[in-house]
PDB file of C-alpha atoms in Angstrom:
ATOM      1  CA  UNK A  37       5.076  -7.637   7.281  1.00 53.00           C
ATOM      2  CA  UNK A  38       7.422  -4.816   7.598  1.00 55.00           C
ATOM      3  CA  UNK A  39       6.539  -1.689   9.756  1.00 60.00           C
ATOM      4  CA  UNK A  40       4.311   0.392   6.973  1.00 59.00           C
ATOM      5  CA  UNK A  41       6.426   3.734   8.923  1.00 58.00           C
ATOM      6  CA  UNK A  42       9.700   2.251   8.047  1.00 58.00           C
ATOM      7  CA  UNK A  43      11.498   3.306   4.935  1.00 55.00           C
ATOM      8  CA  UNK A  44      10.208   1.043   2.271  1.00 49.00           C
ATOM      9  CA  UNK A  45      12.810   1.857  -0.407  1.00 52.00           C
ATOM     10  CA  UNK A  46      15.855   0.013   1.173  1.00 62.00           C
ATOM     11  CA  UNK A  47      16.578  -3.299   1.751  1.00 68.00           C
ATOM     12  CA  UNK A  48      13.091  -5.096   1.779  1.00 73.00           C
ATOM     13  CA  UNK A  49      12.444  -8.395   0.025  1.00 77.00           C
ATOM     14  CA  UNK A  50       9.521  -9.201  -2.250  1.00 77.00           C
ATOM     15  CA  UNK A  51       8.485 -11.889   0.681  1.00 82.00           C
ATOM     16  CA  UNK A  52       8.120  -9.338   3.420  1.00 83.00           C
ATOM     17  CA  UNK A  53       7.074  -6.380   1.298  1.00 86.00           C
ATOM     18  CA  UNK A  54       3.136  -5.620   1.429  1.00 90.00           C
ATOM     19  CA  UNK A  55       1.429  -6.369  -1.554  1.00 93.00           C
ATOM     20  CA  UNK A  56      -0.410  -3.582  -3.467  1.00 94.00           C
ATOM     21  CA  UNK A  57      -4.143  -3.368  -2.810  1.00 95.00           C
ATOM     22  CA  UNK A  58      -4.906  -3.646  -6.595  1.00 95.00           C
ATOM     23  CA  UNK A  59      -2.613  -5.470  -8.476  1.00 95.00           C
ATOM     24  CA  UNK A  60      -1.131  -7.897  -5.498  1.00 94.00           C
ATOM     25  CA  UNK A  61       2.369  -7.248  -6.926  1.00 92.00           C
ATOM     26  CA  UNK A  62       4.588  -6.657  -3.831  1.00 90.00           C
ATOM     27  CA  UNK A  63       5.943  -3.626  -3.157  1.00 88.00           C
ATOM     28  CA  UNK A  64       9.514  -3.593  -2.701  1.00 81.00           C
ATOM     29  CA  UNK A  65      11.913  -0.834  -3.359  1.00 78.00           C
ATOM     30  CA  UNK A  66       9.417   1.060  -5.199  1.00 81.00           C
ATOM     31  CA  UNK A  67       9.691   4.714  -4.875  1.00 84.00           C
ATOM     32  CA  UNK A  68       5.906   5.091  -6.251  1.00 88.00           C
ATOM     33  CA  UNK A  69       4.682   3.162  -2.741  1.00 88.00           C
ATOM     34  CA  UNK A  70       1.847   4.713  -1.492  1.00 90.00           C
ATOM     35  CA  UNK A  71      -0.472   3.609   1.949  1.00 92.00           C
ATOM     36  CA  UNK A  72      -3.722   4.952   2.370  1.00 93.00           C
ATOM     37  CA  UNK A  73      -5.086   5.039   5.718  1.00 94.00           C
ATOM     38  CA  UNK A  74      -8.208   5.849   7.387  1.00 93.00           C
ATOM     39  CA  UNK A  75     -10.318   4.425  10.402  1.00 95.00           C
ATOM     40  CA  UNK A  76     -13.494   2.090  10.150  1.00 93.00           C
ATOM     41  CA  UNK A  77     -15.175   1.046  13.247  1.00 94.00           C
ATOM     42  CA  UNK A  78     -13.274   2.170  15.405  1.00 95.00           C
ATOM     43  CA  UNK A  79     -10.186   0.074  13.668  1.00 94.00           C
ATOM     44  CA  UNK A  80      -7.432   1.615  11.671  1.00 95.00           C
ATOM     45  CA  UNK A  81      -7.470   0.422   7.955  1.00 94.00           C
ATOM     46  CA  UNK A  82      -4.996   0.842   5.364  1.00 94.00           C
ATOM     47  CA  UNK A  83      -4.149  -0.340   1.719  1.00 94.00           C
ATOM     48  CA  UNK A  84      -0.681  -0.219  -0.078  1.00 94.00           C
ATOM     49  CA  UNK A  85      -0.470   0.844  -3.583  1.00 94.00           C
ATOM     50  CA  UNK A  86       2.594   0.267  -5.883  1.00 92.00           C
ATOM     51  CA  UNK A  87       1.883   3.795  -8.086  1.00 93.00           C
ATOM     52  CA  UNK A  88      -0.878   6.486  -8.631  1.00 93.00           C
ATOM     53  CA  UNK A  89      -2.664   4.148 -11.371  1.00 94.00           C
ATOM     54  CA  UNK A  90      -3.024   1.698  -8.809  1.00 94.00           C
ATOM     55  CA  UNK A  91      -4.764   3.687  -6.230  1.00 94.00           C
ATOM     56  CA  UNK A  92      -7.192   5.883  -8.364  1.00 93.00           C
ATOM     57  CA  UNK A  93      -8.656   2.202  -9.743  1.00 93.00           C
ATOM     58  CA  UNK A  94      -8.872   1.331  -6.445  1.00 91.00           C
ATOM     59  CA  UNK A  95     -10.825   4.569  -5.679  1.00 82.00           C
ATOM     60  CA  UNK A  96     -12.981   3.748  -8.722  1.00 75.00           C
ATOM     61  CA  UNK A  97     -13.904   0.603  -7.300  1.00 72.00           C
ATOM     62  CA  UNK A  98     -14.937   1.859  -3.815  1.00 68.00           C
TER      63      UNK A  98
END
């Protein structure tokens, strides 16, 4: 998995790119990206999401 700080727009392949949180495409050089992040449990959580569509239907579904 590549470091979700790094820039994501350059150079990552489709094999090491996460996958978005809604539609499992992966997210490679996708200017869109977008990584939610918030803590559960004393754990840091976080979803990736390939464009805006993708993350309000995820925030429908939660």
């Amino acid at each position: 998995m590549v470091d979700p700080t790094s820039d994501l727009e350059a150079n990552v392949d489709p094999e090491d790119a996460p996958t978005c949180a809604t539609c499992g495409e992966p997210i490679a050089n996708n200017p869109t990206h977008h990584v939610v992040t918030w803590v559960e449990d004393d754990a840091v959580q976080a979803r990736h999401f390939c464009d805006d569509d993708c993350r309000d239907a995820w925030d429908d579904e939660r």
